[in-house]
PDB file of C-alpha atoms in Angstrom:
ATOM      1  CA  MET A   1      16.573 -37.082 -22.286  1.00 43.00           C
ATOM      2  CA  ASN A   2      16.791 -34.451 -25.028  1.00 44.00           C
ATOM      3  CA  GLY A   3      12.997 -34.529 -25.357  1.00 46.00           C
ATOM      4  CA  ARG A   4      12.577 -33.961 -21.631  1.00 44.00           C
ATOM      5  CA  ARG A   5      15.016 -31.041 -21.722  1.00 43.00           C
ATOM      6  CA  CYS A   6      13.062 -29.497 -24.565  1.00 43.00           C
ATOM      7  CA  LEU A   7       9.815 -29.880 -22.670  1.00 37.00           C
ATOM      8  CA  ARG A   8      11.324 -28.267 -19.595  1.00 41.00           C
ATOM      9  CA  ARG A   9      12.710 -25.394 -21.694  1.00 41.00           C
ATOM     10  CA  PHE A  10       9.332 -24.935 -23.335  1.00 35.00           C
ATOM     11  CA  ALA A  11       7.597 -24.837 -19.945  1.00 40.00           C
ATOM     12  CA  VAL A  12      10.075 -22.247 -18.613  1.00 37.00           C
ATOM     13  CA  ALA A  13       9.745 -20.137 -21.759  1.00 39.00           C
ATOM     14  CA  LEU A  14       5.955 -20.282 -21.580  1.00 36.00           C
ATOM     15  CA  ALA A  15       5.913 -19.276 -17.911  1.00 39.00           C
ATOM     16  CA  THR A  16       8.273 -16.384 -18.649  1.00 36.00           C
ATOM     17  CA  ALA A  17       6.139 -15.188 -21.529  1.00 37.00           C
ATOM     18  CA  LEU A  18       3.002 -15.299 -19.402  1.00 37.00           C
ATOM     19  CA  ALA A  19       4.689 -13.324 -16.633  1.00 38.00           C
ATOM     20  CA  VAL A  20       5.915 -10.655 -19.033  1.00 35.00           C
ATOM     21  CA  THR A  21       2.530 -10.223 -20.675  1.00 36.00           C
ATOM     22  CA  GLY A  22       0.763 -10.093 -17.320  1.00 41.00           C
ATOM     23  CA  CYS A  23      -1.341 -13.178 -17.955  1.00 40.00           C
ATOM     24  CA  SER A  24      -0.211 -14.922 -14.815  1.00 40.00           C
ATOM     25  CA  GLY A  25      -1.464 -12.496 -12.193  1.00 46.00           C
ATOM     26  CA  GLY A  26      -4.095 -12.710  -9.528  1.00 48.00           C
ATOM     27  CA  ALA A  27      -6.851 -15.236  -9.814  1.00 48.00           C
ATOM     28  CA  GLY A  28      -5.908 -17.112 -12.955  1.00 48.00           C
ATOM     29  CA  GLY A  29      -7.815 -14.981 -15.446  1.00 51.00           C
ATOM     30  CA  GLU A  30     -11.128 -16.797 -14.935  1.00 59.00           C
ATOM     31  CA  ALA A  31     -14.262 -14.765 -15.682  1.00 70.00           C
ATOM     32  CA  LYS A  32     -16.443 -16.677 -13.232  1.00 81.00           C
ATOM     33  CA  HIS A  33     -17.886 -13.446 -11.781  1.00 85.00           C
ATOM     34  CA  LYS A  34     -18.856 -11.869 -15.101  1.00 86.00           C
ATOM     35  CA  ASN A  35     -22.377 -11.056 -13.869  1.00 86.00           C
ATOM     36  CA  ALA A  36     -21.193  -9.460 -10.611  1.00 92.00           C
ATOM     37  CA  THR A  37     -20.691  -5.781  -9.770  1.00 96.00           C
ATOM     38  CA  TRP A  38     -18.365  -5.035  -6.872  1.00 97.00           C
ATOM     39  CA  ASP A  39     -17.819  -1.786  -4.985  1.00 97.00           C
ATOM     40  CA  TYR A  40     -14.171  -1.012  -4.245  1.00 97.00           C
ATOM     41  CA  VAL A  41     -13.437   1.546  -1.514  1.00 97.00           C
ATOM     42  CA  ALA A  42      -9.898   2.933  -1.209  1.00 97.00           C
ATOM     43  CA  LEU A  43      -8.909   4.626   2.051  1.00 98.00           C
ATOM     44  CA  GLY A  44      -5.654   6.336   2.888  1.00 97.00           C
ATOM     45  CA  ASP A  45      -3.351   9.217   2.082  1.00 96.00           C
ATOM     46  CA  SER A  46      -1.831  10.885  -0.986  1.00 93.00           C
ATOM     47  CA  VAL A  47      -0.506   7.639  -2.491  1.00 95.00           C
ATOM     48  CA  PRO A  48      -3.921   6.028  -3.145  1.00 95.00           C
ATOM     49  CA  TYR A  49      -5.288   9.515  -3.799  1.00 93.00           C
ATOM     50  CA  GLY A  50      -2.882   9.729  -6.725  1.00 88.00           C
ATOM     51  CA  VAL A  51      -0.674  12.753  -6.001  1.00 81.00           C
ATOM     52  CA  GLY A  52       2.308  12.767  -8.341  1.00 66.00           C
ATOM     53  CA  ASP A  53       0.935  10.178 -10.750  1.00 61.00           C
ATOM     54  CA  VAL A  54       1.505  11.704 -14.167  1.00 56.00           C
ATOM     55  CA  ALA A  55      -0.546   8.920 -15.737  1.00 59.00           C
ATOM     56  CA  GLY A  56      -3.623  10.412 -14.114  1.00 59.00           C
ATOM     57  CA  ARG A  57      -4.574   7.579 -11.770  1.00 75.00           C
ATOM     58  CA  SER A  58      -3.141   5.907  -8.702  1.00 92.00           C
ATOM     59  CA  PHE A  59      -2.671   2.198  -8.068  1.00 96.00           C
ATOM     60  CA  VAL A  60      -6.355   2.146  -7.115  1.00 96.00           C
ATOM     61  CA  GLY A  61      -7.585   2.419 -10.695  1.00 95.00           C
ATOM     62  CA  ILE A  62      -4.983  -0.055 -11.944  1.00 95.00           C
ATOM     63  CA  TYR A  63      -5.890  -2.582  -9.261  1.00 97.00           C
ATOM     64  CA  ALA A  64      -9.579  -2.226 -10.134  1.00 97.00           C
ATOM     65  CA  HIS A  65      -8.702  -2.977 -13.761  1.00 96.00           C
ATOM     66  CA  PHE A  66      -6.748  -6.073 -12.710  1.00 97.00           C
ATOM     67  CA  ILE A  67      -9.707  -7.305 -10.653  1.00 97.00           C
ATOM     68  CA  GLU A  68     -12.047  -6.910 -13.615  1.00 96.00           C
ATOM     69  CA  ARG A  69      -9.622  -8.641 -15.957  1.00 95.00           C
ATOM     70  CA  ASP A  70      -8.933 -11.528 -13.595  1.00 95.00           C
ATOM     71  CA  THR A  71     -12.455 -12.218 -12.344  1.00 95.00           C
ATOM     72  CA  GLY A  72     -14.830 -10.875 -14.980  1.00 95.00           C
ATOM     73  CA  ALA A  73     -16.674  -8.736 -12.430  1.00 96.00           C
ATOM     74  CA  SER A  74     -17.417  -5.046 -12.943  1.00 97.00           C
ATOM     75  CA  VAL A  75     -15.773  -2.816 -10.318  1.00 97.00           C
ATOM     76  CA  ARG A  76     -17.097   0.541  -9.113  1.00 97.00           C
ATOM     77  CA  VAL A  77     -14.287   2.565  -7.551  1.00 96.00           C
ATOM     78  CA  HIS A  78     -14.888   4.867  -4.585  1.00 96.00           C
ATOM     79  CA  ASN A  79     -11.543   6.545  -3.898  1.00 96.00           C
ATOM     80  CA  LEU A  80     -12.006   8.182  -0.490  1.00 96.00           C
ATOM     81  CA  ALA A  81      -8.303   8.739   0.174  1.00 96.00           C
ATOM     82  CA  THR A  82      -7.179  12.226   1.246  1.00 94.00           C
ATOM     83  CA  ALA A  83      -3.845  13.853   0.415  1.00 92.00           C
ATOM     84  CA  GLY A  84      -1.880  14.497   3.592  1.00 92.00           C
ATOM     85  CA  GLY A  85      -4.028  12.236   5.747  1.00 95.00           C
ATOM     86  CA  THR A  86      -2.740  10.561   8.904  1.00 97.00           C
ATOM     87  CA  ALA A  87      -3.974   7.487  10.746  1.00 98.00           C
ATOM     88  CA  ARG A  88      -5.825   9.686  13.225  1.00 98.00           C
ATOM     89  CA  ASP A  89      -7.509  11.521  10.347  1.00 98.00           C
ATOM     90  CA  LEU A  90      -8.617   8.233   8.824  1.00 98.00           C
ATOM     91  CA  LEU A  91      -9.967   6.933  12.118  1.00 98.00           C
ATOM     92  CA  GLY A  92     -12.029  10.113  12.409  1.00 98.00           C
ATOM     93  CA  GLN A  93     -13.377   9.581   8.877  1.00 97.00           C
ATOM     94  CA  ILE A  94     -14.397   6.015   9.598  1.00 98.00           C
ATOM     95  CA  ARG A  95     -16.079   6.893  12.879  1.00 97.00           C
ATOM     96  CA  ASP A  96     -17.748  10.195  11.988  1.00 97.00           C
ATOM     97  CA  ASP A  97     -18.245  10.561   8.223  1.00 97.00           C
ATOM     98  CA  PRO A  98     -21.601   9.066   7.125  1.00 97.00           C
ATOM     99  CA  LYS A  99     -20.440   8.823   3.502  1.00 96.00           C
ATOM    100  CA  VAL A 100     -17.399   6.761   4.470  1.00 97.00           C
ATOM    101  CA  ARG A 101     -19.408   4.543   6.785  1.00 97.00           C
ATOM    102  CA  ARG A 102     -22.051   3.845   4.125  1.00 96.00           C
ATOM    103  CA  ALA A 103     -19.358   3.058   1.575  1.00 96.00           C
ATOM    104  CA  LEU A 104     -17.621   0.627   3.919  1.00 96.00           C
ATOM    105  CA  LYS A 105     -20.822  -1.183   4.775  1.00 94.00           C
ATOM    106  CA  GLY A 106     -21.469  -1.923   1.124  1.00 93.00           C
ATOM    107  CA  ALA A 107     -17.917  -2.581  -0.068  1.00 96.00           C
ATOM    108  CA  GLU A 108     -16.886  -5.933  -1.477  1.00 97.00           C
ATOM    109  CA  ILE A 109     -13.284  -4.692  -1.833  1.00 98.00           C
ATOM    110  CA  LEU A 110     -11.321  -2.392   0.478  1.00 98.00           C
ATOM    111  CA  THR A 111      -7.720  -1.193   0.504  1.00 98.00           C
ATOM    112  CA  ILE A 112      -6.152   0.848   3.316  1.00 98.00           C
ATOM    113  CA  SER A 113      -2.887   2.734   2.785  1.00 98.00           C
ATOM    114  CA  ILE A 114      -2.078   5.025   5.699  1.00 98.00           C
ATOM    115  CA  GLY A 115       0.815   5.820   8.045  1.00 96.00           C
ATOM    116  CA  GLY A 116       3.483   7.544   5.984  1.00 94.00           C
ATOM    117  CA  ASN A 117       2.396  11.018   7.071  1.00 96.00           C
ATOM    118  CA  ASP A 118       2.379   9.958  10.718  1.00 97.00           C
ATOM    119  CA  LEU A 119       6.169   9.899  10.470  1.00 96.00           C
ATOM    120  CA  GLU A 120       6.793  12.389   7.683  1.00 94.00           C
ATOM    121  CA  SER A 121       4.807  15.132   9.412  1.00 95.00           C
ATOM    122  CA  HIS A 122       7.714  15.322  11.886  1.00 96.00           C
ATOM    123  CA  LEU A 123      10.433  15.862   9.295  1.00 95.00           C
ATOM    124  CA  GLY A 124      10.396  19.612   9.839  1.00 94.00           C
ATOM    125  CA  GLU A 125      11.061  19.104  13.539  1.00 96.00           C
ATOM    126  CA  TYR A 126      13.945  16.779  12.728  1.00 95.00           C
ATOM    127  CA  ALA A 127      15.447  19.192  10.193  1.00 94.00           C
ATOM    128  CA  SER A 128      15.348  22.091  12.678  1.00 95.00           C
ATOM    129  CA  ASN A 129      16.699  19.967  15.529  1.00 95.00           C
ATOM    130  CA  ARG A 130      13.404  20.150  17.463  1.00 97.00           C
ATOM    131  CA  CYS A 131      12.480  16.458  17.343  1.00 97.00           C
ATOM    132  CA  GLY A 132      13.603  15.931  20.923  1.00 97.00           C
ATOM    133  CA  GLY A 133      15.912  13.588  22.772  1.00 97.00           C
ATOM    134  CA  ARG A 134      19.690  13.461  22.664  1.00 96.00           C
ATOM    135  CA  ASP A 135      19.549  11.966  19.191  1.00 96.00           C
ATOM    136  CA  ASN A 136      16.905  14.398  17.862  1.00 97.00           C
ATOM    137  CA  GLN A 137      14.593  11.447  17.113  1.00 97.00           C
ATOM    138  CA  MET A 138      12.111  11.524  19.993  1.00 98.00           C
ATOM    139  CA  CYS A 139       9.263  12.747  17.758  1.00 98.00           C
ATOM    140  CA  PHE A 140       9.693   9.707  15.493  1.00 98.00           C
ATOM    141  CA  ARG A 141       9.536   7.346  18.468  1.00 98.00           C
ATOM    142  CA  ALA A 142       6.408   9.092  19.747  1.00 98.00           C
ATOM    143  CA  ALA A 143       4.792   8.844  16.302  1.00 98.00           C
ATOM    144  CA  VAL A 144       5.390   5.082  16.132  1.00 98.00           C
ATOM    145  CA  ALA A 145       4.006   4.616  19.649  1.00 98.00           C
ATOM    146  CA  ALA A 146       0.884   6.681  18.858  1.00 98.00           C
ATOM    147  CA  PHE A 147       0.273   4.901  15.565  1.00 98.00           C
ATOM    148  CA  LYS A 148      -0.130   1.433  17.084  1.00 97.00           C
ATOM    149  CA  PRO A 149      -3.419   1.948  19.007  1.00 98.00           C
ATOM    150  CA  THR A 150      -4.832   4.169  16.243  1.00 98.00           C
ATOM    151  CA  TRP A 151      -4.153   1.504  13.619  1.00 98.00           C
ATOM    152  CA  ALA A 152      -5.720  -1.160  15.824  1.00 98.00           C
ATOM    153  CA  ALA A 153      -8.817   1.033  16.176  1.00 98.00           C
ATOM    154  CA  ILE A 154      -9.000   1.531  12.378  1.00 98.00           C
ATOM    155  CA  LEU A 155      -8.945  -2.204  11.765  1.00 97.00           C
ATOM    156  CA  ALA A 156     -11.542  -2.830  14.473  1.00 96.00           C
ATOM    157  CA  GLU A 157     -13.918  -0.200  13.032  1.00 96.00           C
ATOM    158  CA  VAL A 158     -13.520  -1.559   9.501  1.00 96.00           C
ATOM    159  CA  LEU A 159     -14.238  -5.109  10.591  1.00 95.00           C
ATOM    160  CA  ARG A 160     -17.351  -3.949  12.456  1.00 93.00           C
ATOM    161  CA  LEU A 161     -18.679  -2.029   9.454  1.00 93.00           C
ATOM    162  CA  ARG A 162     -18.160  -4.478   6.622  1.00 87.00           C
ATOM    163  CA  GLU A 163     -21.151  -6.542   5.596  1.00 73.00           C
ATOM    164  CA  GLY A 164     -20.951  -9.997   4.042  1.00 73.00           C
ATOM    165  CA  LYS A 165     -17.768 -11.241   2.425  1.00 78.00           C
ATOM    166  CA  SER A 166     -15.224  -8.498   1.797  1.00 91.00           C
ATOM    167  CA  LEU A 167     -11.749  -8.559   0.321  1.00 96.00           C
ATOM    168  CA  ILE A 168      -9.671  -6.300   2.588  1.00 97.00           C
ATOM    169  CA  ARG A 169      -6.031  -5.474   1.903  1.00 98.00           C
ATOM    170  CA  VAL A 170      -3.591  -3.081   3.560  1.00 98.00           C
ATOM    171  CA  THR A 171      -0.268  -1.785   2.286  1.00 98.00           C
ATOM    172  CA  ASN A 172       2.888  -0.786   4.081  1.00 98.00           C
ATOM    173  CA  ASP A 173       5.039   2.175   2.954  1.00 97.00           C
ATOM    174  CA  TYR A 174       8.153   2.526   0.837  1.00 96.00           C
ATOM    175  CA  ASN A 175      11.135   4.586   1.977  1.00 95.00           C
ATOM    176  CA  PRO A 176      11.481   7.805  -0.062  1.00 93.00           C
ATOM    177  CA  PHE A 177      14.899   8.818   1.261  1.00 92.00           C
ATOM    178  CA  PRO A 178      17.630   6.406   0.041  1.00 92.00           C
ATOM    179  CA  GLY A 179      19.273   8.012  -2.970  1.00 89.00           C
ATOM    180  CA  ASN A 180      17.131  11.148  -2.581  1.00 86.00           C
ATOM    181  CA  GLY A 181      19.566  14.037  -2.980  1.00 85.00           C
ATOM    182  CA  ARG A 182      16.853  16.667  -2.499  1.00 83.00           C
ATOM    183  CA  ALA A 183      15.886  15.183   0.860  1.00 83.00           C
ATOM    184  CA  ALA A 184      19.513  15.113   1.996  1.00 82.00           C
ATOM    185  CA  ALA A 185      19.922  18.749   1.010  1.00 86.00           C
ATOM    186  CA  ASN A 186      16.766  19.849   2.829  1.00 85.00           C
ATOM    187  CA  LEU A 187      16.756  17.524   5.825  1.00 89.00           C
ATOM    188  CA  GLY A 188      20.396  16.642   6.331  1.00 87.00           C
ATOM    189  CA  LYS A 189      22.627  13.830   5.130  1.00 86.00           C
ATOM    190  CA  GLY A 190      21.639  11.634   8.066  1.00 91.00           C
ATOM    191  CA  ILE A 191      17.921  11.601   7.275  1.00 93.00           C
ATOM    192  CA  THR A 192      17.938   8.103   5.747  1.00 92.00           C
ATOM    193  CA  ASP A 193      19.703   6.539   8.740  1.00 94.00           C
ATOM    194  CA  ALA A 194      17.457   8.396  11.170  1.00 95.00           C
ATOM    195  CA  PHE A 195      14.147   7.721   9.428  1.00 95.00           C
ATOM    196  CA  THR A 196      14.510   4.145   8.194  1.00 96.00           C
ATOM    197  CA  PRO A 197      14.364   2.252  11.539  1.00 97.00           C
ATOM    198  CA  TYR A 198      11.098   3.958  12.470  1.00 98.00           C
ATOM    199  CA  LEU A 199       9.574   3.246   9.084  1.00 97.00           C
ATOM    200  CA  ARG A 200      10.463  -0.428   9.546  1.00 97.00           C
ATOM    201  CA  GLN A 201       8.726  -0.424  12.931  1.00 98.00           C
ATOM    202  CA  LEU A 202       5.630   1.235  11.503  1.00 98.00           C
ATOM    203  CA  ASN A 203       5.515  -1.224   8.604  1.00 98.00           C
ATOM    204  CA  GLN A 204       5.877  -4.155  10.963  1.00 97.00           C
ATOM    205  CA  GLN A 205       2.992  -2.864  13.083  1.00 97.00           C
ATOM    206  CA  ARG A 206       0.772  -2.392  10.039  1.00 97.00           C
ATOM    207  CA  CYS A 207       1.301  -5.828   8.575  1.00 98.00           C
ATOM    208  CA  SER A 208       1.409  -7.891  11.757  1.00 98.00           C
ATOM    209  CA  SER A 209      -1.735  -6.289  13.221  1.00 97.00           C
ATOM    210  CA  ALA A 210      -3.642  -6.700   9.959  1.00 97.00           C
ATOM    211  CA  GLU A 211      -2.570 -10.285   9.410  1.00 96.00           C
ATOM    212  CA  HIS A 212      -3.538 -11.113  13.002  1.00 96.00           C
ATOM    213  CA  THR A 213      -7.131 -10.273  12.011  1.00 94.00           C
ATOM    214  CA  GLY A 214      -6.928 -12.244   8.758  1.00 94.00           C
ATOM    215  CA  ILE A 215      -6.254  -9.229   6.509  1.00 96.00           C
ATOM    216  CA  LEU A 216      -3.413  -9.631   4.011  1.00 97.00           C
ATOM    217  CA  CYS A 217      -0.677  -6.983   3.742  1.00 98.00           C
ATOM    218  CA  ALA A 218       0.883  -5.904   0.442  1.00 98.00           C
ATOM    219  CA  ASP A 219       4.622  -5.531   1.070  1.00 98.00           C
ATOM    220  CA  VAL A 220       5.320  -2.376  -0.911  1.00 98.00           C
ATOM    221  CA  ALA A 221       8.404  -1.550   1.156  1.00 98.00           C
ATOM    222  CA  THR A 222      10.337  -4.652   0.108  1.00 98.00           C
ATOM    223  CA  ALA A 223       9.339  -4.287  -3.543  1.00 98.00           C
ATOM    224  CA  PHE A 224      10.489  -0.671  -3.632  1.00 97.00           C
ATOM    225  CA  ASN A 225      13.467  -0.704  -1.243  1.00 97.00           C
ATOM    226  CA  GLY A 226      14.614  -4.288  -0.746  1.00 96.00           C
ATOM    227  CA  ALA A 227      14.491  -6.478   2.337  1.00 94.00           C
ATOM    228  CA  ASN A 228      16.105  -3.880   4.619  1.00 91.00           C
ATOM    229  CA  THR A 229      14.038  -0.940   3.315  1.00 92.00           C
ATOM    230  CA  ASN A 230      17.220   0.950   2.438  1.00 92.00           C
ATOM    231  CA  GLU A 231      17.640   0.550  -1.335  1.00 95.00           C
ATOM    232  CA  SER A 232      16.902   3.509  -3.574  1.00 93.00           C
ATOM    233  CA  ALA A 233      13.528   3.332  -5.297  1.00 94.00           C
ATOM    234  CA  PHE A 234      14.662   6.226  -7.516  1.00 88.00           C
ATOM    235  CA  GLY A 235      17.166   4.001  -9.261  1.00 88.00           C
ATOM    236  CA  LYS A 236      14.372   1.550 -10.051  1.00 92.00           C
ATOM    237  CA  GLY A 237      12.169   4.268 -11.529  1.00 91.00           C
ATOM    238  CA  LEU A 238       9.495   3.648  -8.886  1.00 94.00           C
ATOM    239  CA  ILE A 239       9.441   7.152  -7.410  1.00 91.00           C
ATOM    240  CA  GLY A 240       8.689  10.312  -9.366  1.00 82.00           C
ATOM    241  CA  LYS A 241      10.266  13.750  -9.193  1.00 70.00           C
ATOM    242  CA  ASP A 242       7.489  15.622  -7.389  1.00 59.00           C
ATOM    243  CA  GLU A 243       8.224  17.466  -4.173  1.00 52.00           C
ATOM    244  CA  PHE A 244       7.180  14.678  -1.811  1.00 58.00           C
ATOM    245  CA  SER A 245       8.570  11.721  -3.777  1.00 82.00           C
ATOM    246  CA  HIS A 246       5.301   9.979  -4.596  1.00 90.00           C
ATOM    247  CA  PRO A 247       5.286   6.832  -6.744  1.00 92.00           C
ATOM    248  CA  SER A 248       5.796   7.155 -10.463  1.00 90.00           C
ATOM    249  CA  ALA A 249       3.356   5.548 -12.897  1.00 90.00           C
ATOM    250  CA  LYS A 250       5.648   2.503 -12.789  1.00 92.00           C
ATOM    251  CA  GLY A 251       5.524   2.541  -8.994  1.00 94.00           C
ATOM    252  CA  HIS A 252       1.741   2.697  -8.901  1.00 94.00           C
ATOM    253  CA  ARG A 253       1.522  -0.208 -11.315  1.00 95.00           C
ATOM    254  CA  LEU A 254       3.865  -2.238  -9.101  1.00 97.00           C
ATOM    255  CA  ILE A 255       1.724  -1.562  -6.018  1.00 97.00           C
ATOM    256  CA  ALA A 256      -1.354  -2.715  -7.927  1.00 97.00           C
ATOM    257  CA  GLN A 257       0.474  -5.851  -9.046  1.00 98.00           C
ATOM    258  CA  ILE A 258       1.528  -6.672  -5.473  1.00 98.00           C
ATOM    259  CA  LEU A 259      -2.114  -6.410  -4.408  1.00 98.00           C
ATOM    260  CA  ARG A 260      -3.141  -8.535  -7.389  1.00 98.00           C
ATOM    261  CA  ASP A 261      -0.658 -11.239  -6.482  1.00 98.00           C
ATOM    262  CA  LEU A 262      -2.355 -11.661  -3.088  1.00 98.00           C
ATOM    263  CA  GLY A 263      -5.356 -13.139  -4.902  1.00 96.00           C
ATOM    264  CA  TYR A 264      -9.045 -12.423  -4.422  1.00 95.00           C
ATOM    265  CA  HIS A 265     -10.100 -14.577  -1.484  1.00 92.00           C
ATOM    266  CA  PRO A 266     -12.793 -14.522  -0.106  1.00 92.00           C
ATOM    267  CA  LEU A 267     -14.492 -13.172  -3.240  1.00 91.00           C
ATOM    268  CA  ASP A 268     -13.257 -16.037  -5.399  1.00 82.00           C
TER     269      ASP A 268
END
């Protein structure tokens, strides 16, 4: 019995050590694609673009590094994200920008991170009591309703454009307001309670629509803010101190790790 306990303790200790050193992630660390070169296209807003990342790169570069380390392939990154972009902006890019369309047609890897600005662009209306409705939240409800068909159109365009086997991942959004004293001062103490339900709805739309088409969703919201999207990501060191509360270097690394943990099917 003592020998079995020791073996179990050794197995637990080994698993813990592997997790801490990062050797357990993704696809098992096999270099079976060492002769391959993959193009990785990142679409979205200021988070994949890298605003606020003092380390000089967003989760996109970190994720590309993980892919190379886990699979042995070389990864060429094409970061086509735009700071301040909305879902409608992205749909226009995909439909009308030849550069974006060419990149998507040849991409083996694609991540899409969009939607935060669709809600946050209405914060000024909320703060000045111009959002509409008796509860001053009509503009948030309208934004969620408008996002749904736009997001469906984005996914449909992407699936039409991709050629061959492609790894496609989407992310949902973290909540920047719990524990954010600056936001409370500028937008009112009730901003977290007002904003959070609509963010949950938007996140649910993003993930459920993507997964319905076979695209996996990286649950950034739960990792940053807990199951109810209302825990402070500031206290976890996942959000930086820039004006718009973008992820810190630690936050970007966590997003990349969440993507990594989804594996590399169908490329593997």
